[in-house]
Coordinates of C-alpha atoms in Angstrom, one line a residue:
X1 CA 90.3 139.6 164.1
X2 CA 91.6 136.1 163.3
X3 CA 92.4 133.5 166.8
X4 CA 96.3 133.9 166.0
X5 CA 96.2 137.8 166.3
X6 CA 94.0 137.7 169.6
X7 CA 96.4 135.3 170.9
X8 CA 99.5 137.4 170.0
X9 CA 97.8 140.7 172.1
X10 CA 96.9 138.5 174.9
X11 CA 100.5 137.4 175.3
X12 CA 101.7 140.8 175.1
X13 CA 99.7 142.5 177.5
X14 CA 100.1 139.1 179.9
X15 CA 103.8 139.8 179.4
X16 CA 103.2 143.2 180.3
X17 CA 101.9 142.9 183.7
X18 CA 104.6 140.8 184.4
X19 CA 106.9 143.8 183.6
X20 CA 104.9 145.4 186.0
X21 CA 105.2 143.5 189.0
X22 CA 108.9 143.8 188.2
X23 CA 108.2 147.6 189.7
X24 CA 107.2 146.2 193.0
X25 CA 110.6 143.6 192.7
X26 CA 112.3 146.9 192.4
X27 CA 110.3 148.5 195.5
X28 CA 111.7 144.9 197.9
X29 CA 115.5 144.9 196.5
X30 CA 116.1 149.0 197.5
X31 CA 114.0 148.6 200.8
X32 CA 115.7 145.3 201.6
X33 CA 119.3 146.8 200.7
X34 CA 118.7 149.5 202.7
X35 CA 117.6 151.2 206.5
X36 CA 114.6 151.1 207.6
X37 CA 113.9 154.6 208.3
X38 CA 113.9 155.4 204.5
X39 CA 111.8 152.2 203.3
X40 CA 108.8 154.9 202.7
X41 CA 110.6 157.0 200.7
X42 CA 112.1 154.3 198.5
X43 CA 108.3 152.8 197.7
X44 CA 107.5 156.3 196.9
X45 CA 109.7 156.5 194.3
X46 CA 109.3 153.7 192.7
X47 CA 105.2 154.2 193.1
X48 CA 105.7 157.7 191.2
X49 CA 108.1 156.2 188.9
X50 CA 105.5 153.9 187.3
X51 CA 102.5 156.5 187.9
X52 CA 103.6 159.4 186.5
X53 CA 105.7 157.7 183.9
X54 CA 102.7 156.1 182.8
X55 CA 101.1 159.1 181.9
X56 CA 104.0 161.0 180.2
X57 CA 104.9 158.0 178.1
X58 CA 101.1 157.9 176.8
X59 CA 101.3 161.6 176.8
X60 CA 104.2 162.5 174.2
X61 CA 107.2 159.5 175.1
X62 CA 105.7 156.6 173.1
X63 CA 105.6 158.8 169.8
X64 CA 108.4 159.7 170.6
X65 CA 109.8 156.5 170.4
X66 CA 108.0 154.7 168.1
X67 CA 106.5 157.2 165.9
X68 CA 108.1 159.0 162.4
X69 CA 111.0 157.3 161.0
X70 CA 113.6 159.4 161.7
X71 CA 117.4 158.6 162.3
X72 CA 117.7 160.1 166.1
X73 CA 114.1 160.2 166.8
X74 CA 110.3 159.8 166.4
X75 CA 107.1 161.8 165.9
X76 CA 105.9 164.5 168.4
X77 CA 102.3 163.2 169.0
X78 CA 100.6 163.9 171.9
X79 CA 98.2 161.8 173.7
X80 CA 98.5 158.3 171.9
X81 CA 95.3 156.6 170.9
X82 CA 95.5 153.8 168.0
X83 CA 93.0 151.6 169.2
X84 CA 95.0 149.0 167.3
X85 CA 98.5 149.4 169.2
X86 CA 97.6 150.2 172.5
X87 CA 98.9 146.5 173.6
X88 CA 102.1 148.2 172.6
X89 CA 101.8 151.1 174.5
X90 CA 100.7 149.1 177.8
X91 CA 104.2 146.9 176.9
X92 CA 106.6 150.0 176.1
X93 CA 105.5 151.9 178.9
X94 CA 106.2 148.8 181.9
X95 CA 109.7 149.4 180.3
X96 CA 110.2 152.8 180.7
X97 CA 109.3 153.1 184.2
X98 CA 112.0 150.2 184.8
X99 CA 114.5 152.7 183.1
X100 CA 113.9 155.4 185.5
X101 CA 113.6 153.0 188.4
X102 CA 116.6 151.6 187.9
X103 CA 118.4 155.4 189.2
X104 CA 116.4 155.3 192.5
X105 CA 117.7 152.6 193.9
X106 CA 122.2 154.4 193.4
X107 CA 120.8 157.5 194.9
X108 CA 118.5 156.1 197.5
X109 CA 119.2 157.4 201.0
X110 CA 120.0 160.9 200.5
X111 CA 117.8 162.6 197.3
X112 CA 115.7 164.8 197.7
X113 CA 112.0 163.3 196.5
X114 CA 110.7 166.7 194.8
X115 CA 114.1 166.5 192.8
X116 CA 113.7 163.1 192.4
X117 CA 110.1 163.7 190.6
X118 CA 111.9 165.9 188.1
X119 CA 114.6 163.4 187.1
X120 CA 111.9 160.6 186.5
X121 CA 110.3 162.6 184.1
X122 CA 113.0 163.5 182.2
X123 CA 113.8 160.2 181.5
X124 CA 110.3 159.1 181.0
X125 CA 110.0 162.0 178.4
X126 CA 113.7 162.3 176.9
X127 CA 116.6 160.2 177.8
X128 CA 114.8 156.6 177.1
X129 CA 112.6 157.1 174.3
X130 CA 114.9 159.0 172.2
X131 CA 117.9 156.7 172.2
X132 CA 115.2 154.1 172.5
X133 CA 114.1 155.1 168.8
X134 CA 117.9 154.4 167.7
X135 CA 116.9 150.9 168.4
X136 CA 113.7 149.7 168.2
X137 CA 112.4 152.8 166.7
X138 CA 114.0 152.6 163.4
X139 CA 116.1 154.9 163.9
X140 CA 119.8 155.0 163.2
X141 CA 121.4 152.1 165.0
X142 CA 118.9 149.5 163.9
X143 CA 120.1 150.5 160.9
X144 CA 123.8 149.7 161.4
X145 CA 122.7 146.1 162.9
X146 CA 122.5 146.7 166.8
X147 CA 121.0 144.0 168.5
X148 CA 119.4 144.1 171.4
X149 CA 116.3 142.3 171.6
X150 CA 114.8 143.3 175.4
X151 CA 116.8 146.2 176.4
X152 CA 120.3 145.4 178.0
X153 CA 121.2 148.5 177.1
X154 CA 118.0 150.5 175.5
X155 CA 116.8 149.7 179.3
X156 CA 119.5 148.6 181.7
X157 CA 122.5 150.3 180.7
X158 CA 120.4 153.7 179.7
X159 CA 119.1 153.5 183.6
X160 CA 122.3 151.8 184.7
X161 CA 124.4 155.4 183.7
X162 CA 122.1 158.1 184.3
X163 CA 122.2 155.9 188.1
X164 CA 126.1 156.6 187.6
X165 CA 125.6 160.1 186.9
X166 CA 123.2 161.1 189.9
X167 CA 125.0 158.8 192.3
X168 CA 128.5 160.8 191.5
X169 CA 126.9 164.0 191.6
X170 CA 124.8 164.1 195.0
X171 CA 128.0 162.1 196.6
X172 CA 127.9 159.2 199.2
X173 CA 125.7 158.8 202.6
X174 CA 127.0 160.2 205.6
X175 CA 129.3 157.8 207.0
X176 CA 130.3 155.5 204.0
X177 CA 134.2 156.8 203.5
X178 CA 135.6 158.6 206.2
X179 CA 139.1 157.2 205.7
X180 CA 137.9 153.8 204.7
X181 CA 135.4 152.2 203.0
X182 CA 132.5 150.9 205.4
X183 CA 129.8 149.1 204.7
X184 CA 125.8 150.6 205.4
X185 CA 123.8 146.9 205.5
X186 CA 120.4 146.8 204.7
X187 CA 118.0 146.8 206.8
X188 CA 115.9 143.2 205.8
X189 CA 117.7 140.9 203.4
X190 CA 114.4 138.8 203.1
X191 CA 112.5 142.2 201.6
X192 CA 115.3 142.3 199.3
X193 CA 115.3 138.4 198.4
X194 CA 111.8 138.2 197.7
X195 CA 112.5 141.2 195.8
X196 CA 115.1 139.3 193.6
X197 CA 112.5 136.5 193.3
X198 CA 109.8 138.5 191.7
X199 CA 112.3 140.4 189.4
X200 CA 113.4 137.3 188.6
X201 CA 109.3 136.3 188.1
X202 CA 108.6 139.5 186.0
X203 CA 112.0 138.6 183.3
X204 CA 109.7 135.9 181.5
X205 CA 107.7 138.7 180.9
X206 CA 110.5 141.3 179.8
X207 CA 112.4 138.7 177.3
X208 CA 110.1 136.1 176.4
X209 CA 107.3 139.1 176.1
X210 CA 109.6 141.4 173.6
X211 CA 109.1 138.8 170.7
X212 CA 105.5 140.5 170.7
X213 CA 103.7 137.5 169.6
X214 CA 103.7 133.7 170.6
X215 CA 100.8 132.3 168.1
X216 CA 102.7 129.8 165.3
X217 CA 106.5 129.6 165.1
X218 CA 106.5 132.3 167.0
X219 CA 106.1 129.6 170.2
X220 CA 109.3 127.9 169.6
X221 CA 111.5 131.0 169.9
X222 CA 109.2 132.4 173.2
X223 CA 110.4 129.0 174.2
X224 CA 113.8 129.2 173.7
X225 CA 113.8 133.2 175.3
X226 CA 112.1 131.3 178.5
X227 CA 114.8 128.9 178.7
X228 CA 118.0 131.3 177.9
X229 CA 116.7 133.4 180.7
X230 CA 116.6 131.3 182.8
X231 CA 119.6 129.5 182.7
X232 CA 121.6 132.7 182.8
X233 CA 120.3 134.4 186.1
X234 CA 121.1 130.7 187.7
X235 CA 124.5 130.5 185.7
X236 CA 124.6 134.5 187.5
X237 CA 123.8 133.5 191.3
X238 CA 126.3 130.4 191.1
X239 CA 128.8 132.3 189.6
X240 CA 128.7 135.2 191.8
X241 CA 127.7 132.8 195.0
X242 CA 131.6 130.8 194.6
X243 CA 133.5 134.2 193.5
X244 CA 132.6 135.5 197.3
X245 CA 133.1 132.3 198.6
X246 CA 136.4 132.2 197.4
X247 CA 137.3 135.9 198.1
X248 CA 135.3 136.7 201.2
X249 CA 135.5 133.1 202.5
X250 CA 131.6 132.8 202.8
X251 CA 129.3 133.1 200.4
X252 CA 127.8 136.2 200.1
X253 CA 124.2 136.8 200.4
X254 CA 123.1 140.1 198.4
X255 CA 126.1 139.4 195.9
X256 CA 124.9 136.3 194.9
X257 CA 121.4 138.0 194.6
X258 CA 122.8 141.0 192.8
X259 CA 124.7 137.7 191.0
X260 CA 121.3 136.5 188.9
X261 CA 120.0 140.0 188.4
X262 CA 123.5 140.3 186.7
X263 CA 123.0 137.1 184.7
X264 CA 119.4 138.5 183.6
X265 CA 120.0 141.7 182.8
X266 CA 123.7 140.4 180.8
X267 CA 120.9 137.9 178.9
X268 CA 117.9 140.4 177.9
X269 CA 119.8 141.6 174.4
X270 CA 121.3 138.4 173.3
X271 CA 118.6 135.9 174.9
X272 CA 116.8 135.4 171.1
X273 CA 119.7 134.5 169.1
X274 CA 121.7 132.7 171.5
X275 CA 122.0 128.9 172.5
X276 CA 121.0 127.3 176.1
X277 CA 125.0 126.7 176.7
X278 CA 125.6 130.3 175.2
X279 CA 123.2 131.7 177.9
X280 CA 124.9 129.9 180.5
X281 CA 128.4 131.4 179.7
X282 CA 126.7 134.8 179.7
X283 CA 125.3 134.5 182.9
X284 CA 128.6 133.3 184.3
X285 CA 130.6 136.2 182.8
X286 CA 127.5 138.9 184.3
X287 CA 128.5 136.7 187.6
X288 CA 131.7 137.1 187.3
X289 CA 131.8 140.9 186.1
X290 CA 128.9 142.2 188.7
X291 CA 131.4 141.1 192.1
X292 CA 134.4 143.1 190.8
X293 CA 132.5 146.4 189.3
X294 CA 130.9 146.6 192.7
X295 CA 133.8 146.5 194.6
X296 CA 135.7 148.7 191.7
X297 CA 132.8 151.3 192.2
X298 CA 132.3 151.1 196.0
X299 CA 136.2 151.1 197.0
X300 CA 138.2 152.6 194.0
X301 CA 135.8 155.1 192.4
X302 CA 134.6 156.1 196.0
X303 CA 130.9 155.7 194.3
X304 CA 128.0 155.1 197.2
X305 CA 126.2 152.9 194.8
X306 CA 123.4 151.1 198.1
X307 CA 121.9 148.3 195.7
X308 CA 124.6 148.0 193.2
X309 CA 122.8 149.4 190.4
X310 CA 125.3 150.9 188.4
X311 CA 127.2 147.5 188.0
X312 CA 124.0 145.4 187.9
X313 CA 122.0 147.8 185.3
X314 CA 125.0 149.7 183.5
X315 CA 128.3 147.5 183.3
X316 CA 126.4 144.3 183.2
X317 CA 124.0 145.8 180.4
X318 CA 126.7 146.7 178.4
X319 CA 128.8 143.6 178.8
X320 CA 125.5 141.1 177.8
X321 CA 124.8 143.6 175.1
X322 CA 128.7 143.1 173.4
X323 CA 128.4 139.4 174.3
X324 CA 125.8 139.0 171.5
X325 CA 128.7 139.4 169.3
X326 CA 130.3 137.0 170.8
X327 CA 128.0 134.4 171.2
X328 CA 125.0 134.9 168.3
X329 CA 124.4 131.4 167.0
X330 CA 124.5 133.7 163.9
X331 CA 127.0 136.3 163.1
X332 CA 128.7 135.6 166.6
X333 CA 132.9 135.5 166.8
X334 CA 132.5 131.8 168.1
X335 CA 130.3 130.7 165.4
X336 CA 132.6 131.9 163.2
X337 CA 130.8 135.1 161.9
X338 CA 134.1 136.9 162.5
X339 CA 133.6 140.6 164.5
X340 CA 131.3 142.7 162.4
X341 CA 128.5 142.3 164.6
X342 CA 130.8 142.5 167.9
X343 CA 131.7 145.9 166.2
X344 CA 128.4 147.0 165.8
X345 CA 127.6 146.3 169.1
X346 CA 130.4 148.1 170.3
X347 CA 129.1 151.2 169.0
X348 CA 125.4 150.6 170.4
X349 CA 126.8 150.4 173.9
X350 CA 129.5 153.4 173.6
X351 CA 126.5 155.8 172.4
X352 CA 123.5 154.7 174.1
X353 CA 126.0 154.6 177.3
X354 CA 127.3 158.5 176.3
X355 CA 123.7 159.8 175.8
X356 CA 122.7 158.5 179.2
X357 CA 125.5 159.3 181.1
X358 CA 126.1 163.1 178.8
X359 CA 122.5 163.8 179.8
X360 CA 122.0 162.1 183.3
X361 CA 125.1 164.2 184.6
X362 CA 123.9 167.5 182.9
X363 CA 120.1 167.1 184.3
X364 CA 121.8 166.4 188.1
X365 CA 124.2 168.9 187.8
X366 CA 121.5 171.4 187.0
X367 CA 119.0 170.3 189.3
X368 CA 122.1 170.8 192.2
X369 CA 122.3 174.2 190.9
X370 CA 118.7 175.1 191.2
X371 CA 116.2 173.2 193.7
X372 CA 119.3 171.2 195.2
X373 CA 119.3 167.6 194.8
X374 CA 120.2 165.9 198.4
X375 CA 118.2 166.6 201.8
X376 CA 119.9 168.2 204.8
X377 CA 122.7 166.1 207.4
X378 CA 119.8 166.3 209.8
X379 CA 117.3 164.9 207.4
X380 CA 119.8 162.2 206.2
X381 CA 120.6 160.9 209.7
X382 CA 117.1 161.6 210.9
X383 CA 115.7 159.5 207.5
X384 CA 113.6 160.5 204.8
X385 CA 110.8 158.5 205.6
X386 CA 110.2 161.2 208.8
X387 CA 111.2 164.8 207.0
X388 CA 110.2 163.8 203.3
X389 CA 106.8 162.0 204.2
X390 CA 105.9 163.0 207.7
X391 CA 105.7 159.0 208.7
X392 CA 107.4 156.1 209.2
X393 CA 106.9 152.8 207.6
X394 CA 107.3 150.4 211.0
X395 CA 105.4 151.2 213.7
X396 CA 105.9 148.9 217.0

């Protein structure tokens, strides 16, 4: 194997475990957003999220994905094992376990974890890697055009409406509208900042890391993902930080932190083909568009959404993900590539988003059917920390 080749593996599987201290950035933002006397459950989930997805996405999900070159999806493999991939595997599977993660955090509170489980797998095994082979698999919208480089919407959004379709079936905590809309604060806002901070940490890995190489030329545009990240989760937490000012008339502190995982999730398709200043209006828009859909979710749609996930992961996902036509130094509507690509992005985010939500609300639906999918009053005022782990996470 030649230097250059080495190199390229070395910054992949670096990017990797970036990605995969994104999973405990996950664990802090739920825990933070939420009460203490579920903080045990929530660090379960996302543990099991990452551990069992690991194994089902070597076990049949990467193949899946990535394997076969058909139009809706891969190869049925089992039990991956190119010695000269596996770098690949280690990357792809730090993704899919942010998919699923993403839907713990809009139903945390009240789920029941054994259901939980069962969900998790099912995107692990169906719901990301099939509609991630559209994409990045060769299949059918890669070969209409459909960018999206790191997964605003092969990721986010996929996560962001399967969070949609659990949260709206299992229905809101005990206590959030009974005639109003009130809020549930979390429990430790500094859990949930430093949460933000490593998420925030983990993104160089998740954009800069998808151009799956960094020796040669390949530098410059790992450079230029770095930097278009960047600027858009700051353009994000400004944004968001004077929209509450304005309309709350403080600024508010977990918007503004929901404001730059906004900008870097509205970033992660377009951050390659986009320029610094084109990053920074993204951010700002993902800013701008994560305040409203919150409050459009929370107090109009009657959806108990605790970390803002669905708007974070979902709406913001598929805003960034039409904003690379838009803004696409080539191709995009402002550099006067007219709106072919903004079509084709259009009908990226309509499917993908369709698939997600079609399946997430058919797999929660079935689930409340069968081994019912939230925990009993008791249990819920109680918390699940107690009835679903037989402990609780402070002790004084």
């Amino acid at each position: 194997m030649d230097a250059n080749s080495a190199l390229d593996i070395l910054w992949v599987l670096l990017a990797g475990i970036l990605v995969f201290f994104m999973q405990a950035g996950f664990a802090m933002v739920e825990a933070g957003f939420t009460r203490a006397k579920n903080v045990g459950n929530i660090i379960m989930k996302n543990f099991m999220d990452f551990s069992i997805g690991s194994l089902l996405f070597w076990i049949i999900g990467y193949s899946m994905m990535y394997g076969g070159e058909g139009a809706f999806f891969g190869a049925f493999d089992f039990f991956y094992n190119d010695g000269t991939d596996l770098h690949n595997l280690f990357f792809q599977t730090v993704f899919a376990a942010t998919a699923a993660t993403i839907v713990s955090g809009a139903m945390a509170e009240r789920t029941k974890f054994s259901t939980y489980l069962v969900f998790s797998i099912f995107i692990t095994v169906v719901i990301y890697p099939i509609s991630g082979h559209w994409v990045w698999g060769g299949g059918w919208l890669s070969d209409l055009g459909f960018h999206d480089f790191a997964g605003s919407t092969v990721v986010h959004s996929v996560g962001g409406w399967a969070a949609l379709a659990g949260a709206w079936t299992i229905g809101p905590r005990i206590g959030k509208y009974n005639g109003k809309t009130n809020a549930i604060p979390g429990h430790n806002m500094v859990l949930g900042a430093l949460g933000v901070f490593i998420l925030w940490l983990g993104w160089f890995g998740f954009n800069p890391g998808s151009q799956l190489a960094i020796s040669g030329d390949n530098a410059y545009s790992v450079a230029l993902i770095v930097i278009t990240t960047n600027l858009a989760a700051a353009a994000g937490a400004v944004t968001t930080m004077f929209v509450t000012w304005i309309r709350y008339g403080k600024p508010d502190l977990s918007m503004t932190l929901n404001g730059a995982l906004a900008g870097l999730v509205g970033i992660t398709a377009g951050c390659d083909i986009v320029s610094p200043a084109g990053a920074v209006a993204i951010g700002a828009i993902a800013g701008l568009v994560v305040v409203f859909s919150i409050e459009f979710i929370d107090q109009k749609l009657k959806i108990d959404d605790p970390v803002g996930a669905i708007s974070v992961h979902g709406v913001v996902g598929a805003v960034g993900t039409l904003m690379v036509g838009f803004f696409a130094t080539e191709g995009g509507v402002f550099y006067g590539g007219g709106f072919a690509l903004l079509g084709t992005q259009a009908i990226g985010v309509a499917a993908i988003g369709a698939w997600a939500f079609g399946l997430g609300l058919i797999l929660f639906k079935t689930l409340k059917a069968t081994m019912g999918l939230r925990v009993s009053e008791q249990e819920e005022r109680e918390g699940l920390d107690i009835h679903e782990h037989g402990q609780s996470s402070y002790n004084y």
